[in-house]
Coordinates of N, CA and C in Angstrom, one line a residue:
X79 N -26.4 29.8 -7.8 CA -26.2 29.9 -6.4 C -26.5 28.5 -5.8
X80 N -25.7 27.9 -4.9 CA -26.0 26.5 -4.1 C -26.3 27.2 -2.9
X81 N -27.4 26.1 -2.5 CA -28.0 26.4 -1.0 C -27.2 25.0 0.1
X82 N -27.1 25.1 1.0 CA -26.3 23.9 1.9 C -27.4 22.7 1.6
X83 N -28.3 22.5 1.1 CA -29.4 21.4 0.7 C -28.7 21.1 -0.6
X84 N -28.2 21.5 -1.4 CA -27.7 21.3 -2.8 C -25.8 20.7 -2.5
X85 N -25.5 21.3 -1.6 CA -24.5 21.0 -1.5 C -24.1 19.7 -0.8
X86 N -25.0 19.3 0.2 CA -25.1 18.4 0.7 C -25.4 17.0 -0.2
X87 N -26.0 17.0 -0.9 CA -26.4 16.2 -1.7 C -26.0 16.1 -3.1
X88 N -24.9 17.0 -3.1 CA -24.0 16.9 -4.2 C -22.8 15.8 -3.8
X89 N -22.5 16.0 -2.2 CA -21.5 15.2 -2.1 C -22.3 13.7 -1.7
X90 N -23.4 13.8 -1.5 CA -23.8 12.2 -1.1 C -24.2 11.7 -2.5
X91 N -24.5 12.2 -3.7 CA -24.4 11.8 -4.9 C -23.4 11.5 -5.3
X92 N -22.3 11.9 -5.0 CA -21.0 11.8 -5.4 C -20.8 10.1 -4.3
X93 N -20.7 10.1 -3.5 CA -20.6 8.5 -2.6 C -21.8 7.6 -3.2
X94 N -22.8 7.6 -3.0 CA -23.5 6.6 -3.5 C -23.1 6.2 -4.9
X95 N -23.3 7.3 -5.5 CA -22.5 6.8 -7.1 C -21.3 5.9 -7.2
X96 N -20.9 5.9 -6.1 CA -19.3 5.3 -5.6 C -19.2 3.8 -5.9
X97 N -20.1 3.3 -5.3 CA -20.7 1.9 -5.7 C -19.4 1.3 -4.4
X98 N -19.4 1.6 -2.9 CA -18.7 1.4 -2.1 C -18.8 -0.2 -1.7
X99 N -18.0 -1.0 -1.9 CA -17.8 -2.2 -1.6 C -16.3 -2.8 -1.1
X100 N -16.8 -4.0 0.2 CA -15.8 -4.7 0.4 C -15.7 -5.9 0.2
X101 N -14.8 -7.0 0.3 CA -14.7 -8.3 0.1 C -16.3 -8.8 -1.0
X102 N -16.5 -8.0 -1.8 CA -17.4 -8.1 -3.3 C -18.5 -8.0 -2.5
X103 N -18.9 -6.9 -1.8 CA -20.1 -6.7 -1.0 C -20.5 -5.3 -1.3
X104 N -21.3 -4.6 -1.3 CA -22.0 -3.3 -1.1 C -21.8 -3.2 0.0
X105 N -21.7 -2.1 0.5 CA -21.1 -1.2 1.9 C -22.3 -0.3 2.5
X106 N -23.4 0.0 3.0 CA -24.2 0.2 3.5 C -24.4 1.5 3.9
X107 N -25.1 2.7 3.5 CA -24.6 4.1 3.8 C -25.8 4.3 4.5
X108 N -25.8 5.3 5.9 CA -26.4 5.8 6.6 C -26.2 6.8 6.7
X109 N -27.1 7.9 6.8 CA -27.0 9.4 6.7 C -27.4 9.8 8.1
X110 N -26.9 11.5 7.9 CA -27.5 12.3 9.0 C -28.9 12.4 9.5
X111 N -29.3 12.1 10.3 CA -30.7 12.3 11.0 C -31.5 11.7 9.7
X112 N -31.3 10.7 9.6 CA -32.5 9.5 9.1 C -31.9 8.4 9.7
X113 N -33.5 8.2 9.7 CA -33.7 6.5 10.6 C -33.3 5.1 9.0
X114 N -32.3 4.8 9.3 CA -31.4 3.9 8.6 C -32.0 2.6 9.3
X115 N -32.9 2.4 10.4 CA -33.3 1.3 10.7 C -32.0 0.8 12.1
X116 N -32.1 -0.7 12.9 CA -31.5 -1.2 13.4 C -30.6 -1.7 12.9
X117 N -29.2 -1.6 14.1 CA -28.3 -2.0 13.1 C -28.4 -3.9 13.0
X118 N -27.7 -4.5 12.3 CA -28.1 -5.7 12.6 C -27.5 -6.8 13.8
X119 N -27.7 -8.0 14.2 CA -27.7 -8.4 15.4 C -26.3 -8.8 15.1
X120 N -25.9 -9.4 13.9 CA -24.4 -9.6 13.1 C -24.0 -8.9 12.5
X121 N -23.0 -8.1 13.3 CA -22.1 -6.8 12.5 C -21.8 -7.2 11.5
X122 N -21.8 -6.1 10.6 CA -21.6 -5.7 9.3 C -20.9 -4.4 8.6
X123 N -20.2 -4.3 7.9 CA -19.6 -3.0 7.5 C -20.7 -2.0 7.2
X124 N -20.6 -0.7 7.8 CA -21.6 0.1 7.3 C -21.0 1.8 7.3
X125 N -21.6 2.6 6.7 CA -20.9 3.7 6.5 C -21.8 4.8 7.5
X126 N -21.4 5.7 7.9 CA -22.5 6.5 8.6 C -21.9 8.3 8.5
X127 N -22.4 9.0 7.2 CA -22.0 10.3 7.0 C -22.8 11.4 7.9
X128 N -21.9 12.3 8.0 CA -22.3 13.6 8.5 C -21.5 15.0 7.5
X129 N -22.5 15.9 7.0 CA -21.9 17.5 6.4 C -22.1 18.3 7.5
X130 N -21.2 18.9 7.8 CA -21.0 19.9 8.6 C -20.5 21.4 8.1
X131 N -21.2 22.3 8.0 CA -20.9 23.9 7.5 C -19.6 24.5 8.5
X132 N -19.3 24.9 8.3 CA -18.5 25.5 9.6 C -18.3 27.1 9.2
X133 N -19.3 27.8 8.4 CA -19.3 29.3 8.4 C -19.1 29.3 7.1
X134 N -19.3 30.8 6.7 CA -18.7 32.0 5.4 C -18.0 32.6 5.3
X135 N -17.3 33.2 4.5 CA -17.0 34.5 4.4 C -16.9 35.3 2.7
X136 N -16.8 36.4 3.2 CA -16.9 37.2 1.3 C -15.7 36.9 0.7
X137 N -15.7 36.4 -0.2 CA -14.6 36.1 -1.2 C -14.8 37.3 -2.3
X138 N -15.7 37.8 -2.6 CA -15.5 38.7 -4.2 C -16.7 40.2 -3.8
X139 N -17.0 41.1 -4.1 CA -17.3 42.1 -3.9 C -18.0 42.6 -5.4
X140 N -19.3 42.6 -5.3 CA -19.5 43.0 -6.7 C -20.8 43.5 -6.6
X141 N -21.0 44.4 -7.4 CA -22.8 44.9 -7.9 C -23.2 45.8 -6.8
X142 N -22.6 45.8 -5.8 CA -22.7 46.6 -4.8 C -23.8 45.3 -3.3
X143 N -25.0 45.7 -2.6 CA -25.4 45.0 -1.7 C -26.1 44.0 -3.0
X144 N -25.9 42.9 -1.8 CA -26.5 41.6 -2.4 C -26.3 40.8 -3.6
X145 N -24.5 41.8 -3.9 CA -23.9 40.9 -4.9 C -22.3 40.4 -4.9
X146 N -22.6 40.0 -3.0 CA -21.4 39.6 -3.2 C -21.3 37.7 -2.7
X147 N -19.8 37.7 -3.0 CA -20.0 36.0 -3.0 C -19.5 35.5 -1.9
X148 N -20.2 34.9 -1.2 CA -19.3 34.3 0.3 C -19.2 32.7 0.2
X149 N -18.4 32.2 0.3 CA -17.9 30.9 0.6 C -18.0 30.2 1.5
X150 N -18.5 29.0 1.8 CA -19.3 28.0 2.6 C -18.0 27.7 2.8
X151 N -17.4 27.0 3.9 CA -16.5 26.6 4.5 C -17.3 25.0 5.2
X152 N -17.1 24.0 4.1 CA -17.7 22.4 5.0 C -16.9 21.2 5.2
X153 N -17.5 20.4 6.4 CA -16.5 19.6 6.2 C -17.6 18.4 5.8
X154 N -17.0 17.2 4.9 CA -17.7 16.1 5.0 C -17.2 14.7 6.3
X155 N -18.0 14.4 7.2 CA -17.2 13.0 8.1 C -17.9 11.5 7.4
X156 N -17.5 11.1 6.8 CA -17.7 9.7 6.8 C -17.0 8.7 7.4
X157 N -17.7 7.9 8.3 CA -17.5 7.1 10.0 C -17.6 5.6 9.2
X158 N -16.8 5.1 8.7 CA -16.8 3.6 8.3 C -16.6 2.6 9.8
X159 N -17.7 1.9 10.1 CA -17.9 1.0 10.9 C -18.1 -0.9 10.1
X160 N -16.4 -0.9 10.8 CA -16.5 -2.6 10.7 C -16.4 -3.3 11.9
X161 N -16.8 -4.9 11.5 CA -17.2 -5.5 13.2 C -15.7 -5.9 13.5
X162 N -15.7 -5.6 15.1 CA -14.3 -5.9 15.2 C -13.8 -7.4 15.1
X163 N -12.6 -7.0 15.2 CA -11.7 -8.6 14.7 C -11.0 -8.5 13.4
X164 N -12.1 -7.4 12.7 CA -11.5 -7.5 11.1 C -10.5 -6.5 10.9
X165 N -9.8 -6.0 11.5 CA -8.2 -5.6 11.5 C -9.1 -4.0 11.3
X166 N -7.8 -2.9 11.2 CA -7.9 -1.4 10.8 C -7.6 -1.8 9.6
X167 N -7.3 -2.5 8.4 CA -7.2 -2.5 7.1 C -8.3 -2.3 6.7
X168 N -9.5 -2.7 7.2 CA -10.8 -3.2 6.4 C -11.3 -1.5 6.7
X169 N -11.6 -1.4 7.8 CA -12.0 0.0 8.0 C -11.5 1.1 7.2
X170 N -9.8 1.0 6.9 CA -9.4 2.2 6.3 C -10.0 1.8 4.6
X171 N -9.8 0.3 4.3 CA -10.0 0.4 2.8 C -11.5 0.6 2.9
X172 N -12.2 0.7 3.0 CA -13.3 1.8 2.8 C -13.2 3.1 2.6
X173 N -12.9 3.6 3.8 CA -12.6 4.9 3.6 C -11.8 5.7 2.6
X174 N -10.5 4.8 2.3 CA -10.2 5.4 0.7 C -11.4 5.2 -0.3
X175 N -12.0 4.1 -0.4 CA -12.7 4.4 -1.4 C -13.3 5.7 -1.6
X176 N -14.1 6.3 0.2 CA -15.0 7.2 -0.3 C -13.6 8.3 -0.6
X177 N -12.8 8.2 0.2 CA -11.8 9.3 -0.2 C -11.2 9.7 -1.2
X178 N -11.0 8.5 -2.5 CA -10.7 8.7 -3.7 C -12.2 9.5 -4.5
X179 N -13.2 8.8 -3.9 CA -14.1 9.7 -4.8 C -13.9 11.8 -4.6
X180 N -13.9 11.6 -3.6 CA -14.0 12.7 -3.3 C -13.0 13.6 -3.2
X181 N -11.8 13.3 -2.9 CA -10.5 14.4 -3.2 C -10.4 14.8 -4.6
X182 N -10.4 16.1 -4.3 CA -10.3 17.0 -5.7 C -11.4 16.9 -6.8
X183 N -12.3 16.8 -6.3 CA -13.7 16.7 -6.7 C -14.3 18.2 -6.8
X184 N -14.6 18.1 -8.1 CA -15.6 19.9 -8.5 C -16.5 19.4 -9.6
X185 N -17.5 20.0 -9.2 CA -18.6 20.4 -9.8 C -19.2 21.6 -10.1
X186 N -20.3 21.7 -10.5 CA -21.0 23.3 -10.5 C -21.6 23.8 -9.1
X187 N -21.8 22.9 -8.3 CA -22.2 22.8 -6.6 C -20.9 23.6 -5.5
X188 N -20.0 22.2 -5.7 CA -19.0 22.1 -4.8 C -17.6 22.0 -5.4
X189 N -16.4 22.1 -4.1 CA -14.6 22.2 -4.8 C -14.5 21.4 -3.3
X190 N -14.5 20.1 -3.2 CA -13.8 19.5 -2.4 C -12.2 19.5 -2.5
X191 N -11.3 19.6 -1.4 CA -10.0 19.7 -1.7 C -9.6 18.5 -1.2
X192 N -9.1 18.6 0.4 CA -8.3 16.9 0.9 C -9.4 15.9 1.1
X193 N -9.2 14.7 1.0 CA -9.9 13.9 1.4 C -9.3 13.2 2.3
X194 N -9.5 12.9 3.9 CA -7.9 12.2 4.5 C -8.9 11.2 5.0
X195 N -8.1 10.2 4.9 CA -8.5 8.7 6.0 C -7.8 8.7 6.9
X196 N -8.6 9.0 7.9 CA -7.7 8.8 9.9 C -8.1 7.3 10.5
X197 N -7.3 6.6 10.8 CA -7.4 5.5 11.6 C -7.8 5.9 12.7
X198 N -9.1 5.1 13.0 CA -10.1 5.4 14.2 C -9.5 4.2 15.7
X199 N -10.2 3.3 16.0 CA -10.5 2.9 17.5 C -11.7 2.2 17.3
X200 N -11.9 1.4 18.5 CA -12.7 0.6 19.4 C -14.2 1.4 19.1
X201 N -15.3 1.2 18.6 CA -16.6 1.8 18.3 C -17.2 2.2 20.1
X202 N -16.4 1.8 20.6 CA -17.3 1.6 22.4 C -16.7 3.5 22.5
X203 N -15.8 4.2 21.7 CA -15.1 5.1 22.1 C -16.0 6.1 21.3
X204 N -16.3 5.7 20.3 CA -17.5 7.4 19.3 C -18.8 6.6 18.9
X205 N -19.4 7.5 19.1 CA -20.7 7.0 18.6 C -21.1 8.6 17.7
X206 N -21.4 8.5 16.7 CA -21.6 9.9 15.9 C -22.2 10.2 16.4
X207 N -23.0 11.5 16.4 CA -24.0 12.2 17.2 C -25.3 12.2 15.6
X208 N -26.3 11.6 16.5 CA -27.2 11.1 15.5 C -27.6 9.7 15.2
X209 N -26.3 9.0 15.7 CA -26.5 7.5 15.3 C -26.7 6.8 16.7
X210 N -28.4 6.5 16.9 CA -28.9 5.9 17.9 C -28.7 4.5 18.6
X211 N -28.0 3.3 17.7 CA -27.8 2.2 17.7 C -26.5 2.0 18.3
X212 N -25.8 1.1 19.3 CA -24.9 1.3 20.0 C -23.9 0.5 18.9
X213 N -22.3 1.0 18.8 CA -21.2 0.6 17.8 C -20.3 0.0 18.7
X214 N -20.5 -0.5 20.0 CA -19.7 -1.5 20.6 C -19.2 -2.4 19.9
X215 N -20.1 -2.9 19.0 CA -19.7 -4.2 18.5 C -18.6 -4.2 17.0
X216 N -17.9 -2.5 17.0 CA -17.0 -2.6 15.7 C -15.9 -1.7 16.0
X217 N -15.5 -1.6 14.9 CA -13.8 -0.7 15.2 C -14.3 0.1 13.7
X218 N -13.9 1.3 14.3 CA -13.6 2.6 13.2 C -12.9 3.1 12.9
X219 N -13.4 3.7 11.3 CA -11.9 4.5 10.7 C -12.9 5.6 10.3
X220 N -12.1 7.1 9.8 CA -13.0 8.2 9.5 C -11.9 8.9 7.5
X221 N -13.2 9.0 6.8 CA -12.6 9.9 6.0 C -13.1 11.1 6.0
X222 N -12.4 12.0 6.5 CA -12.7 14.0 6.6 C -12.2 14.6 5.3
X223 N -13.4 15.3 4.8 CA -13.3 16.1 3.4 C -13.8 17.3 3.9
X224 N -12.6 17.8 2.9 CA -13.2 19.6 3.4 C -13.5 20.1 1.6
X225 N -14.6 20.8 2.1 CA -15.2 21.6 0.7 C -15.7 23.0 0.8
X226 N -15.9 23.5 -0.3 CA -16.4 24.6 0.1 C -17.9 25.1 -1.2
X227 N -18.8 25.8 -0.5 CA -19.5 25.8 -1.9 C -20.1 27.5 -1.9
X228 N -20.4 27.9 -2.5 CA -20.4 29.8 -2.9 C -22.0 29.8 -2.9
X229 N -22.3 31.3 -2.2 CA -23.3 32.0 -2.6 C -23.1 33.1 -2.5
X230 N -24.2 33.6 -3.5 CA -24.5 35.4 -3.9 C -25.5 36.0 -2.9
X231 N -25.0 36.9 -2.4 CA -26.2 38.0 -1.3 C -25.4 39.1 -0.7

């Protein structure tokens, strides 16, 4: 059985392992509700993820109570922030990166299915919820992954 702590961190093993870089640089990952520190006074490409559950439901029926299997329904957001000027190319080729890792991605954890790269906007327009440091100073693109991961009860 995966707990949303196991699954979570199935998919952030799965990106870090990624070895995310641009123009021969490491790409800088910031998570949910950790302090990642300030951002710096000279924008820089940085990534800033969020897992989101969005419910269950019973997929399979068995053993009678507390043996059946309900399916986590999640989405992954990773918010690639580059400083602006540097075009939507820079921003999106990031985001494939994490998006190739992760489409059609399974494990014993998780079954990620799409991985999509959306061309974002002006950083002055989102600020993720969580991330304290103001993103005026870049332009964003988003890779949204939907997964799902199982438990027994």
């Amino acid at each position: 059985m995966t707990t949303i702590t196991q699954a979570r961190q199935a998919v952030r093993s799965r990106i870090e392992g990624g070895n995310i870089i641009f123009n021969g640089d490491p790409v800088p990952l910031r998570w949910q509700n950790e302090d990642g520190g300030p951002l710096p006074d000279d924008p820089t490409p940085f990534v800033y993820v969020e897992f989101l559950n969005e419910g269950s439901s019973i997929v399979a029926y068995g053993g009678g109570r507390a043996g059946n299997t309900h399916r986590n329904r999640c989405r992954d957001e990773a918010y690639v922030f580059v400083p602006k000027g540097w075009g939507l190319y820079a921003a999106e080729a990031i985001a494939e990166q994490i998006a190739a890792l992760l489409r059609s991605h399974r494990d014993e954890r998780i079954s990620c299915f799409d991985a999509t790269v959306i061309p974002g906007g002006d950083g002055a327009m989102l600020t993720p919820p969580g991330l304290s440091s103001e993103v005026g100073n870049y332009f964003w693109a988003a890779c949204e992954t939907s997964l799902t991961f199982d438990q027994i009860g």
